[in-house]
Amino acid sequence: MTLASANAAIDWYFLSPEIVLTAAACVVLVLDLFLDQRRKHVAAFTGALGIAAALGLVLSLAGSSGRTLAGAFEIDTFALVFKGLLALVGLGVVAVSVDHFRASGYAQGEYYFLLLCALLGGFLVASARDLVTLFVSLELVTVPGFIMVALRKRDAKSNEGALKFFLFGVLSTAVMLYGMSLLYGVTGETLLGPVGEVLPSADRGLVVLAVFFVIVGLAFKAAAAPFHFWAPDAYEGAPAPVAAYLATISKLSGFIGLIVVLTAFVEVADLWRPFIALLAVASMTIGNLLALRQDNIIRLLAYSGIAQSGYVLLALALLQPPTDGGASLLTNGSPLVAAAFYLVIFVVMELGAFAAAIGFGRRYGSYFIADYAGLWRRSPLLAVALAAFLISLAGAPPLAGTWAKLFIFLAALDHGAYFLAGVMGVNTVIAAWYYLAIVRRMFFEEPETDVAVEPPRLIRATVVAAGAVLLVLFVYPVLVTYLLAPTAGFVLVGG
Amino acid sequence: MTAEAWALTLAVFGPVLGAGAVAGLPAVRERAAVPAGIAISTLALAAGIFVAAAFDYGSPATIQAEADLAWIPAVDVRWHIGVDGVSLPLLLLSLLMSVLCFVYLAGHMPEPGRGRSLVALLLLLETGMSGTFVALDLILFFVLWETVLVPMYFVIGIWGGPNRQHAAIKFFLYTFLGSVLMLLAFLAVRFAGGSFDITALSAHVPKGLGGAFGDLVFLGLFLGFAVKLPLWPLHSWLPDAHTEAPTVGSVLLAAVMLKMGGYGFIRIALPLLPDAARDFAPWMGVLGAVAIAYGALCCLAQRDLKRLIAFSSVGHMGFVMLGIATLTEIGVNGAVFAMVAHGLITGMLFFLAGSLQERYRTRELGELGGVLAQAPRFGSLLTYAAVASLGLPGLAGFWGEMLALLGAYQPAPGLPVQLFRVLMVTGGVGIILTAGYFLWMLQRVTLGRPPRSSPPVADVGVIEWTAWGPLAALILVAGIFPQLVLGPSGDAVSQILAGFGS
């Protein structure tokens, strides 16, 4: 991509989903001022409308590809698939938030404003092909997160979680920014493509350091061990819907950024691959072992989410420097598709599990696993759905989680990564233990009371929708692999 | 797709659709669940019988009723199903046992009721079981294999006995670990052979699957299948699961799910990795023989009827393993026959044990007695099933174990003959011990005087006759005409064993 073509006029159509989200965020903020306390939840529906409009624009962009903003912003299949996913998950997060914020009555307007800003950040990450753009968009995801976690400002846990999240976040941001400045210093470029091209011939020590720092920053956002310490406390302290946001949109944005960076720097993959593999093994093992001992479902999902990050990192650790132009897609196609597929399935499972947990929490006021005893008798739909999400997170049929794990195993063996595949195999079985511990309580134990648990309607709809999506994708995963197959190519050829 | 292929698809995937329909029944229709289960599984059985009727018995080694459609092109996974002479008897066995279980449920709904959920889970289970026997794509096989896991976990955990929670999680984790290893082995097969298609891989054994790599892949398959079979020392989930599961769960576990492991060896492990199979065969034979002896000795020490039958399964599956380990046509045919026979006989034994417990409120051998005096027909059926299980000639239990031992007398070329003859003798001793503990059990339960506290006991009822009659008849028929199974399986097995030069 030469500068001459990159300097062409701004393509507003490419930017339209982001513009709509920005407008929606502003409208929500202003609207909040004029709504009286009982009608504040209208902000939620305004925000959802904005997200839906952005989703429509993303769909209308399907098939297009190209760059604008001097090459810093790219539209391709990869970006569009993840923007679509972010929008859908964003709608889900709004749906599980409404009842919570309406009932608790604090900061309703601000919350949806912050959520829309964060979602806008996620959209931008998917398209960012420039160090500065990437940095700004990543911070747009994280900074609203700091505030959202702290929304329960009179609650000690909320404060503790937010403070940890903030301190770790700022530190990792600083580290990442330092890494980016080193990259700029070494290569004299900020566009990822040219940076990646210059890297192989640059000073090796500096390149290792720079890429390492950037990865650290992104690993923090993806909640990968050993940069995960903030996650369980932030998840637990935050209002539950915010935890759902952290576990899905925030984590997903971190991974999108990681994929963008790693595929751009694929020429020096040998330098960063061992580090990613180490993160993968650490995340899987630490996340799963710590999850074994949790008694709060939100904390359990936080730790299990760390382990799940490890599986995606494993796929990314398989990326190899292209031997020649044509071979790169063949060798790197399967890990990239596996990682992207895992992310798609994972966020839907996670959203479903959080929605079910929030649905239970809204009606029962507890997030302790012990209180789920006999839930099957009290709310069959909620229990069956939560069990299905958990079993799918463990990787067993009958939902699409099976395929997600299978594709990663397949990519690992195709690349001869037997050790990593073995570690993941053992971890998959460990994880089954704690996921099933919840299932066991819900189905095999007697309830203390027979009072039915009826989750709020929007939450029920989210649970059912997530379950339906996963069931359809179990029967016919091609619906997603079809979208992702060109993705792997675009990322590598673009960059 | 041909009519037979459609019928096979209906037989396998009809039940899962039915499961969705049953789960969606409104709560007031709880009573309609079992009749719906009977209807759906009977339809599946009818479709299976149609496949069997259209089957060309002249060439049982050919895959028939085949459907081969693209499923996930990105990773070359295909929707490939079909039957040959080995899979046909096992397919029919699983379809039949499902029908009988639903019939039995009509009169014996286990606590805590909730018929819709139980029927839906059992229908899901049926698809997984029968699908495993017809899948010809490794990934399809894996998915269907895994499909049985979750429903059986719930069946044990919700409708099981006092120690059900422990049994359910143990069952799940054991099998899950096995299937993860099996999956890794499947993926390694594709890595070396470039395909997931079982028929294509069997026809041209991948060159890359030799040497140490092949042995490692075989080890993965071995662990996956051996946990399911289950083979000593990986069997410890079985006594718990079989004992704690409700009657229909025990029946399906014993009659069908154990066969998935043996079938996996015959369909996948042997033909795809002949060299590694030859390396492992002596070990498999030894473990099989140990299982025979260990199962029999454990049975002698049991006080609980269901646990006794469960341990007898460990021994019977030891014969299956021994037969497969000989790598001979005789031995493998014996294994196939033994699997079908064990399905019929042990299925019936678990039905009887379940009903016995309902009548006497106990399964303790020491507290039972005089069943023949109190309920003569029931006692006779129990005697019949028990002597069939100990291998009385003329009944189904005889042929499989006889052939397995015969195969061990002269194992495939390259295997240590002396060792296998020792194993044969061990197996023979196992048969004697088996006869011993079954006769001892019969003496305790059917003979003697009924316990004083015993309530008046009903004899076999209409529902029970309907559920058990077909099994009793088939045990006799298969005992007199073993060709019914050995005919179709013979040629198919020789094709599978083509790589062993026997």
Coordinates of N, CA, C and O in Angstrom, one line a residue, chain B residues 59-195:
Chain B
S59 N -22.5 -59.9 -0.2 CA -21.2 -59.2 0.0 C -21.2 -58.3 1.2 O -21.3 -57.1 1.1
P60 N -21.2 -59.0 2.4 CA -21.3 -58.2 3.6 C -20.0 -57.4 3.9 O -20.1 -56.5 4.8
A61 N -19.0 -57.6 3.1 CA -17.8 -56.8 3.4 C -17.9 -55.4 2.7 O -17.2 -54.5 3.1
T62 N -18.9 -55.2 1.8 CA -19.1 -53.9 1.2 C -19.9 -53.0 2.1 O -20.8 -53.5 2.8
I63 N -19.6 -51.8 2.1 CA -20.4 -50.8 2.9 C -21.7 -50.6 2.1 O -21.7 -50.3 0.9
Q64 N -22.8 -50.8 2.8 CA -24.1 -50.6 2.1 C -24.9 -49.5 2.8 O -24.6 -49.1 3.9
A65 N -26.0 -49.2 2.2 CA -26.9 -48.1 2.6 C -26.1 -46.9 2.9 O -26.3 -46.2 3.9
E66 N -25.2 -46.6 2.0 CA -24.2 -45.6 2.3 C -24.7 -44.2 1.9 O -25.3 -44.0 0.9
A67 N -24.4 -43.2 2.8 CA -24.6 -41.8 2.5 C -23.3 -41.1 2.8 O -22.7 -41.3 3.8
D68 N -22.9 -40.3 1.8 CA -21.6 -39.6 1.9 C -21.8 -38.2 1.4 O -21.8 -37.9 0.2
L69 N -22.0 -37.3 2.4 CA -22.2 -35.9 2.0 C -21.2 -35.0 2.6 O -20.6 -35.3 3.7
A70 N -20.9 -33.8 1.9 CA -20.0 -32.9 2.5 C -20.6 -32.3 3.8 O -21.8 -32.0 3.8
W71 N -19.8 -32.1 4.8 CA -20.4 -31.5 6.0 C -19.6 -30.2 6.4 O -20.1 -29.1 6.4
I72 N -18.3 -30.4 6.7 CA -17.5 -29.2 7.0 C -16.3 -29.2 6.1 O -15.2 -29.7 6.4
P73 N -16.5 -28.7 4.9 CA -15.4 -28.8 3.9 C -14.1 -28.2 4.3 O -13.1 -28.6 3.9
A74 N -14.2 -27.1 5.2 CA -13.0 -26.4 5.6 C -11.9 -27.4 6.1 O -10.7 -27.2 5.9
V75 N -12.4 -28.4 6.9 CA -11.5 -29.4 7.4 C -11.7 -30.8 6.9 O -11.3 -31.8 7.4
D76 N -12.5 -30.9 5.8 CA -12.7 -32.1 5.1 C -13.4 -33.2 6.0 O -13.0 -34.3 6.0
V77 N -14.4 -32.7 6.8 CA -15.1 -33.7 7.5 C -16.4 -34.0 6.7 O -17.1 -33.1 6.2
R78 N -16.7 -35.2 6.6 CA -17.9 -35.6 5.8 C -18.9 -36.3 6.7 O -18.7 -36.9 7.7
W79 N -20.2 -36.2 6.2 CA -21.3 -36.9 6.8 C -21.4 -38.2 6.1 O -22.1 -38.4 5.2
H80 N -20.6 -39.2 6.6 CA -20.5 -40.4 5.9 C -20.9 -41.6 6.8 O -20.3 -41.9 7.8
I81 N -22.1 -42.2 6.4 CA -22.6 -43.3 7.2 C -22.8 -44.5 6.3 O -23.0 -44.3 5.1
G82 N -22.9 -45.7 6.9 CA -23.1 -46.9 6.1 C -23.0 -48.1 7.0 O -22.4 -48.0 8.1
V83 N -23.4 -49.3 6.5 CA -23.3 -50.5 7.4 C -22.6 -51.6 6.6 O -22.7 -51.6 5.4
D84 N -21.8 -52.4 7.3 CA -21.4 -53.6 6.7 C -21.7 -54.8 7.7 O -22.5 -54.6 8.6
G85 N -21.1 -55.9 7.4 CA -21.5 -57.1 8.2 C -21.2 -57.0 9.7 O -21.8 -57.6 10.5
V86 N -20.2 -56.1 10.1 CA -19.9 -56.0 11.5 C -20.8 -55.0 12.1 O -21.3 -55.2 13.3
S87 N -21.1 -53.9 11.5 CA -21.9 -52.9 12.1 C -23.4 -53.2 12.1 O -24.1 -52.8 13.1
L88 N -23.9 -54.0 11.2 CA -25.3 -54.3 11.1 C -25.8 -54.9 12.4 O -26.8 -54.4 12.9
P89 N -25.2 -56.0 12.9 CA -25.8 -56.6 14.1 C -25.8 -55.7 15.3 O -26.7 -55.6 16.1
L90 N -24.7 -54.8 15.4 CA -24.6 -53.9 16.5 C -25.6 -52.8 16.4 O -26.2 -52.3 17.4
L91 N -25.9 -52.3 15.2 CA -26.9 -51.3 14.9 C -28.3 -51.8 15.4 O -29.0 -51.2 16.1
L92 N -28.6 -53.1 14.9 CA -29.9 -53.6 15.3 C -30.0 -53.8 16.8 O -31.0 -53.6 17.4
L93 N -28.9 -54.2 17.4 CA -28.9 -54.4 18.8 C -29.2 -53.1 19.6 O -30.1 -53.1 20.5
S94 N -28.6 -52.0 19.1 CA -28.9 -50.8 19.9 C -30.3 -50.3 19.6 O -30.9 -49.8 20.5
L95 N -30.8 -50.5 18.4 CA -32.2 -50.0 18.1 C -33.2 -50.9 18.9 O -34.1 -50.3 19.5
L96 N -32.9 -52.2 19.0 CA -33.8 -53.1 19.7 C -33.8 -52.8 21.2 O -34.9 -52.6 21.8
M97 N -32.6 -52.6 21.8 CA -32.5 -52.4 23.2 C -33.2 -51.1 23.6 O -33.9 -51.0 24.6
S98 N -33.1 -50.1 22.7 CA -33.8 -48.8 23.0 C -35.3 -49.1 23.1 O -36.0 -48.6 24.0
V99 N -35.9 -49.8 22.1 CA -37.3 -50.0 22.1 C -37.7 -50.7 23.4 O -38.7 -50.3 24.1
L100 N -36.9 -51.8 23.8 CA -37.3 -52.6 24.9 C -37.2 -51.7 26.2 O -38.0 -51.9 27.1
C101 N -36.2 -50.8 26.3 CA -36.1 -50.0 27.4 C -37.4 -49.0 27.6 O -37.9 -48.8 28.7
F102 N -37.8 -48.5 26.4 CA -39.0 -47.6 26.5 C -40.2 -48.5 27.0 O -41.1 -48.0 27.7
V103 N -40.3 -49.7 26.4 CA -41.4 -50.5 26.8 C -41.4 -50.8 28.3 O -42.4 -50.7 29.1
Y104 N -40.2 -51.1 28.8 CA -40.0 -51.3 30.3 C -40.4 -50.1 31.1 O -41.0 -50.2 32.1
L105 N -40.0 -48.9 30.6 CA -40.4 -47.7 31.3 C -41.8 -47.5 31.5 O -42.3 -46.9 32.5
A106 N -42.6 -48.1 30.5 CA -44.1 -47.9 30.6 C -44.6 -48.4 31.9 O -45.6 -47.9 32.5
G107 N -43.9 -49.4 32.5 CA -44.4 -50.0 33.8 C -43.5 -49.7 34.9 O -43.8 -50.0 36.1
H108 N -42.4 -49.1 34.7 CA -41.3 -49.0 35.7 C -40.6 -47.7 35.6 O -39.4 -47.6 35.4
M109 N -41.4 -46.6 35.8 CA -40.7 -45.3 35.8 C -39.9 -45.1 37.1 O -40.4 -45.1 38.1
P110 N -38.6 -44.9 36.9 CA -37.8 -44.7 38.1 C -38.0 -43.4 38.8 O -38.5 -42.4 38.2
E111 N -37.7 -43.3 40.1 CA -37.8 -42.1 40.8 C -36.8 -41.1 40.3 O -35.7 -41.5 40.0
P112 N -37.0 -39.8 40.3 CA -38.2 -39.1 40.6 C -39.1 -38.8 39.5 O -39.6 -37.6 39.3
G113 N -39.4 -39.7 38.7 CA -40.4 -39.5 37.6 C -39.8 -38.6 36.5 O -38.7 -38.8 36.0
R114 N -40.6 -37.6 36.1 CA -40.1 -36.7 35.1 C -39.9 -37.4 33.8 O -38.7 -37.4 33.2
G115 N -40.9 -38.1 33.3 CA -40.8 -38.9 32.1 C -40.3 -38.2 30.9 O -39.5 -38.7 30.1
R116 N -40.8 -36.9 30.7 CA -40.4 -36.3 29.4 C -38.9 -36.1 29.3 O -38.2 -36.4 28.3
S117 N -38.2 -35.7 30.5 CA -36.8 -35.5 30.4 C -36.1 -36.8 30.2 O -35.1 -36.9 29.4
L118 N -36.5 -37.9 30.9 CA -35.9 -39.2 30.8 C -36.0 -39.7 29.4 O -35.0 -40.2 28.8
V119 N -37.2 -39.6 28.8 CA -37.4 -40.2 27.4 C -36.5 -39.4 26.4 O -35.9 -39.9 25.6
A120 N -36.5 -38.0 26.6 CA -35.7 -37.2 25.7 C -34.3 -37.6 25.7 O -33.6 -37.7 24.7
L121 N -33.8 -37.8 27.0 CA -32.3 -38.1 27.1 C -32.0 -39.5 26.5 O -31.0 -39.7 25.8
L122 N -32.9 -40.4 26.7 CA -32.7 -41.8 26.2 C -32.7 -41.8 24.7 O -32.0 -42.5 24.0
L123 N -33.6 -40.9 24.1 CA -33.6 -40.8 22.6 C -32.3 -40.2 22.1 O -31.8 -40.7 21.1
L124 N -31.9 -39.2 22.8 CA -30.6 -38.6 22.4 C -29.5 -39.7 22.5 O -28.6 -39.8 21.6
L125 N -29.5 -40.4 23.5 CA -28.6 -41.5 23.7 C -28.6 -42.5 22.6 O -27.6 -43.0 22.1
E126 N -29.9 -42.8 22.2 CA -30.0 -43.8 21.1 C -29.3 -43.4 19.8 O -28.6 -44.1 19.2
T127 N -29.5 -42.1 19.5 CA -28.8 -41.6 18.3 C -27.3 -41.7 18.4 O -26.6 -42.2 17.5
G128 N -26.8 -41.4 19.6 CA -25.3 -41.5 19.8 C -24.9 -42.9 19.6 O -23.9 -43.2 19.0
M129 N -25.6 -43.9 20.3 CA -25.2 -45.3 20.2 C -25.2 -45.8 18.8 O -24.3 -46.4 18.3
S130 N -26.4 -45.7 18.2 CA -26.6 -46.4 16.9 C -25.7 -45.7 15.9 O -25.2 -46.3 15.0
G131 N -25.6 -44.3 16.1 CA -24.8 -43.6 15.1 C -23.3 -44.0 15.1 O -22.6 -44.1 14.1
T132 N -22.8 -44.3 16.3 CA -21.4 -44.7 16.4 C -21.1 -45.9 15.6 O -20.0 -46.1 15.0
F133 N -22.1 -46.8 15.5 CA -21.9 -48.1 14.8 C -22.0 -47.9 13.3 O -21.7 -48.8 12.5
V134 N -22.5 -46.8 12.8 CA -22.6 -46.6 11.4 C -21.7 -45.5 10.8 O -21.6 -45.3 9.6
A135 N -21.1 -44.7 11.7 CA -20.3 -43.6 11.2 C -19.0 -44.1 10.5 O -18.4 -45.0 11.0
L136 N -18.7 -43.5 9.4 CA -17.6 -43.9 8.6 C -16.6 -42.7 8.4 O -15.7 -42.8 7.6
D137 N -16.8 -41.6 9.2 CA -15.9 -40.5 9.2 C -15.4 -40.4 10.6 O -16.2 -40.4 11.6
L138 N -14.1 -40.2 10.8 CA -13.6 -40.2 12.2 C -14.2 -39.2 13.0 O -14.5 -39.4 14.2
I139 N -14.4 -38.0 12.5 CA -14.9 -36.9 13.3 C -16.4 -37.1 13.6 O -16.9 -36.9 14.7
L140 N -17.2 -37.6 12.6 CA -18.6 -37.9 12.8 C -18.6 -39.0 13.9 O -19.5 -38.9 14.8
F141 N -17.8 -40.0 13.8 CA -17.7 -41.0 14.8 C -17.5 -40.4 16.2 O -18.1 -40.7 17.2
F142 N -16.5 -39.5 16.3 CA -16.2 -38.9 17.6 C -17.3 -38.1 18.1 O -17.7 -38.2 19.3
V143 N -18.0 -37.3 17.3 CA -19.1 -36.5 17.8 C -20.2 -37.4 18.3 O -20.8 -37.2 19.4
L144 N -20.6 -38.5 17.6 CA -21.6 -39.4 18.0 C -21.2 -40.1 19.3 O -22.0 -40.3 20.2
W145 N -20.0 -40.5 19.3 CA -19.4 -41.2 20.5 C -19.6 -40.3 21.7 O -19.9 -40.7 22.8
E146 N -19.3 -39.0 21.6 CA -19.4 -38.0 22.7 C -20.8 -37.7 23.0 O -21.1 -37.4 24.1
T147 N -21.7 -37.9 22.0 CA -23.1 -37.6 22.3 C -23.7 -38.5 23.3 O -24.7 -38.1 24.0
V148 N -23.2 -39.7 23.5 CA -23.8 -40.5 24.6 C -23.4 -40.1 26.0 O -24.0 -40.5 26.9
L149 N -22.4 -39.3 26.0 CA -21.8 -39.0 27.3 C -22.7 -38.2 28.2 O -23.0 -38.5 29.4
V150 N -23.2 -37.1 27.7 CA -24.0 -36.2 28.5 C -25.4 -36.8 28.9 O -25.7 -36.7 30.1
P151 N -26.1 -37.4 27.9 CA -27.4 -38.0 28.4 C -27.2 -39.1 29.5 O -27.9 -39.1 30.5
M152 N -26.2 -39.9 29.3 CA -26.0 -41.0 30.3 C -25.6 -40.4 31.7 O -26.0 -40.9 32.7
Y153 N -24.8 -39.3 31.6 CA -24.4 -38.6 32.9 C -25.7 -38.1 33.6 O -25.8 -38.4 34.8
F154 N -26.6 -37.6 32.9 CA -27.8 -37.1 33.5 C -28.7 -38.3 34.0 O -29.3 -38.2 35.1
V155 N -28.8 -39.3 33.2 CA -29.6 -40.5 33.5 C -29.1 -41.1 34.8 O -29.9 -41.4 35.7
I156 N -27.8 -41.2 35.0 CA -27.3 -41.8 36.2 C -27.5 -40.8 37.4 O -28.0 -41.2 38.4
G157 N -27.2 -39.5 37.1 CA -27.2 -38.6 38.2 C -28.5 -38.2 38.7 O -28.7 -37.8 39.9
I158 N -29.6 -38.2 37.9 CA -30.9 -37.8 38.3 C -31.7 -39.0 38.8 O -32.4 -39.0 39.8
W159 N -31.7 -40.1 38.0 CA -32.6 -41.2 38.3 C -31.9 -42.4 39.0 O -32.4 -43.5 39.1
G160 N -30.6 -42.2 39.3 CA -29.8 -43.3 39.9 C -30.1 -43.6 41.3 O -30.9 -43.0 42.0
G161 N -29.2 -44.5 41.9 CA -29.4 -44.9 43.3 C -28.7 -43.9 44.2 O -28.4 -42.8 43.8
P162 N -28.5 -44.3 45.5 CA -28.1 -43.4 46.5 C -26.7 -42.8 46.2 O -26.5 -41.6 46.6
N163 N -25.8 -43.5 45.6 CA -24.5 -43.0 45.4 C -24.3 -42.4 44.0 O -23.2 -42.5 43.4
R164 N -25.4 -41.9 43.4 CA -25.4 -41.6 42.0 C -24.5 -40.5 41.6 O -24.0 -40.5 40.5
Q165 N -24.4 -39.5 42.5 CA -23.6 -38.3 42.1 C -22.1 -38.7 41.8 O -21.5 -38.3 40.8
H166 N -21.6 -39.5 42.7 CA -20.2 -40.0 42.5 C -20.1 -40.8 41.3 O -19.2 -40.6 40.5
A167 N -21.1 -41.7 41.1 CA -21.0 -42.6 39.9 C -21.1 -41.8 38.6 O -20.3 -42.1 37.6
A168 N -21.9 -40.8 38.6 CA -22.1 -40.0 37.3 C -20.9 -39.3 37.0 O -20.4 -39.3 35.8
I169 N -20.3 -38.6 37.9 CA -19.1 -37.8 37.6 C -17.9 -38.7 37.2 O -17.1 -38.4 36.3
K170 N -17.8 -39.8 37.9 CA -16.7 -40.7 37.6 C -16.9 -41.3 36.2 O -15.9 -41.3 35.4
F171 N -18.1 -41.6 35.8 CA -18.4 -42.1 34.5 C -18.0 -41.0 33.5 O -17.3 -41.3 32.5
F172 N -18.4 -39.8 33.7 CA -18.2 -38.7 32.8 C -16.7 -38.5 32.6 O -16.2 -38.4 31.5
L173 N -15.9 -38.3 33.7 CA -14.5 -37.9 33.6 C -13.7 -39.0 33.0 O -12.9 -38.7 32.1
Y174 N -13.9 -40.3 33.4 CA -13.2 -41.4 32.8 C -13.4 -41.4 31.2 O -12.4 -41.4 30.5
T175 N -14.7 -41.3 30.8 CA -14.9 -41.5 29.4 C -14.4 -40.2 28.7 O -14.0 -40.3 27.5
F176 N -14.6 -39.1 29.3 CA -14.2 -37.8 28.7 C -12.6 -37.8 28.4 O -12.2 -37.5 27.4
L177 N -11.9 -38.3 29.4 CA -10.4 -38.3 29.3 C -10.1 -39.3 28.1 O -9.3 -39.0 27.2
G178 N -10.8 -40.4 28.1 CA -10.5 -41.4 27.0 C -10.9 -40.8 25.7 O -10.1 -41.0 24.7
S179 N -11.9 -40.1 25.6 CA -12.3 -39.6 24.3 C -11.4 -38.4 23.8 O -11.2 -38.3 22.6
V180 N -10.9 -37.7 24.8 CA -9.9 -36.6 24.3 C -8.7 -37.3 23.7 O -8.2 -36.8 22.7
L181 N -8.2 -38.3 24.4 CA -7.0 -39.0 23.8 C -7.4 -39.6 22.5 O -6.6 -39.6 21.5
M182 N -8.6 -40.2 22.4 CA -9.0 -40.8 21.1 C -9.1 -39.7 20.0 O -8.6 -39.9 18.9
L183 N -9.6 -38.5 20.4 CA -9.7 -37.5 19.4 C -8.3 -37.1 18.9 O -8.1 -36.9 17.7
L184 N -7.4 -36.9 19.9 CA -6.0 -36.5 19.4 C -5.4 -37.6 18.5 O -4.8 -37.3 17.5
A185 N -5.7 -38.9 18.8 CA -5.3 -39.9 17.9 C -5.9 -39.8 16.5 O -5.2 -40.0 15.5
F186 N -7.2 -39.5 16.5 CA -7.9 -39.3 15.2 C -7.2 -38.2 14.4 O -7.0 -38.3 13.2
L187 N -6.9 -37.1 15.1 CA -6.3 -36.0 14.4 C -4.9 -36.3 13.9 O -4.5 -35.9 12.8
A188 N -4.2 -37.1 14.7 CA -2.9 -37.6 14.2 C -3.0 -38.5 13.0 O -2.2 -38.4 12.1
V189 N -4.1 -39.3 13.0 CA -4.3 -40.1 11.8 C -4.5 -39.3 10.6 O -3.9 -39.5 9.5
R190 N -5.2 -38.2 10.7 CA -5.4 -37.3 9.6 C -4.1 -36.6 9.2 O -3.8 -36.4 8.0
F191 N -3.4 -36.3 10.2 CA -2.1 -35.6 9.9 C -1.2 -36.5 9.1 O -0.6 -36.1 8.1
A192 N -1.2 -37.8 9.4 CA -0.4 -38.7 8.6 C -1.1 -39.2 7.4 O -0.4 -39.5 6.3
G193 N -2.4 -39.4 7.4 CA -3.1 -40.1 6.3 C -3.9 -39.1 5.4 O -4.3 -39.5 4.3
G194 N -4.0 -37.8 5.8 CA -4.6 -36.8 5.0 C -6.1 -37.0 4.8 O -6.7 -36.4 3.9
S195 N -6.8 -37.8 5.7 CA -8.2 -37.9 5.5 C -8.8 -38.4 6.8 O -8.1 -38.9 7.7

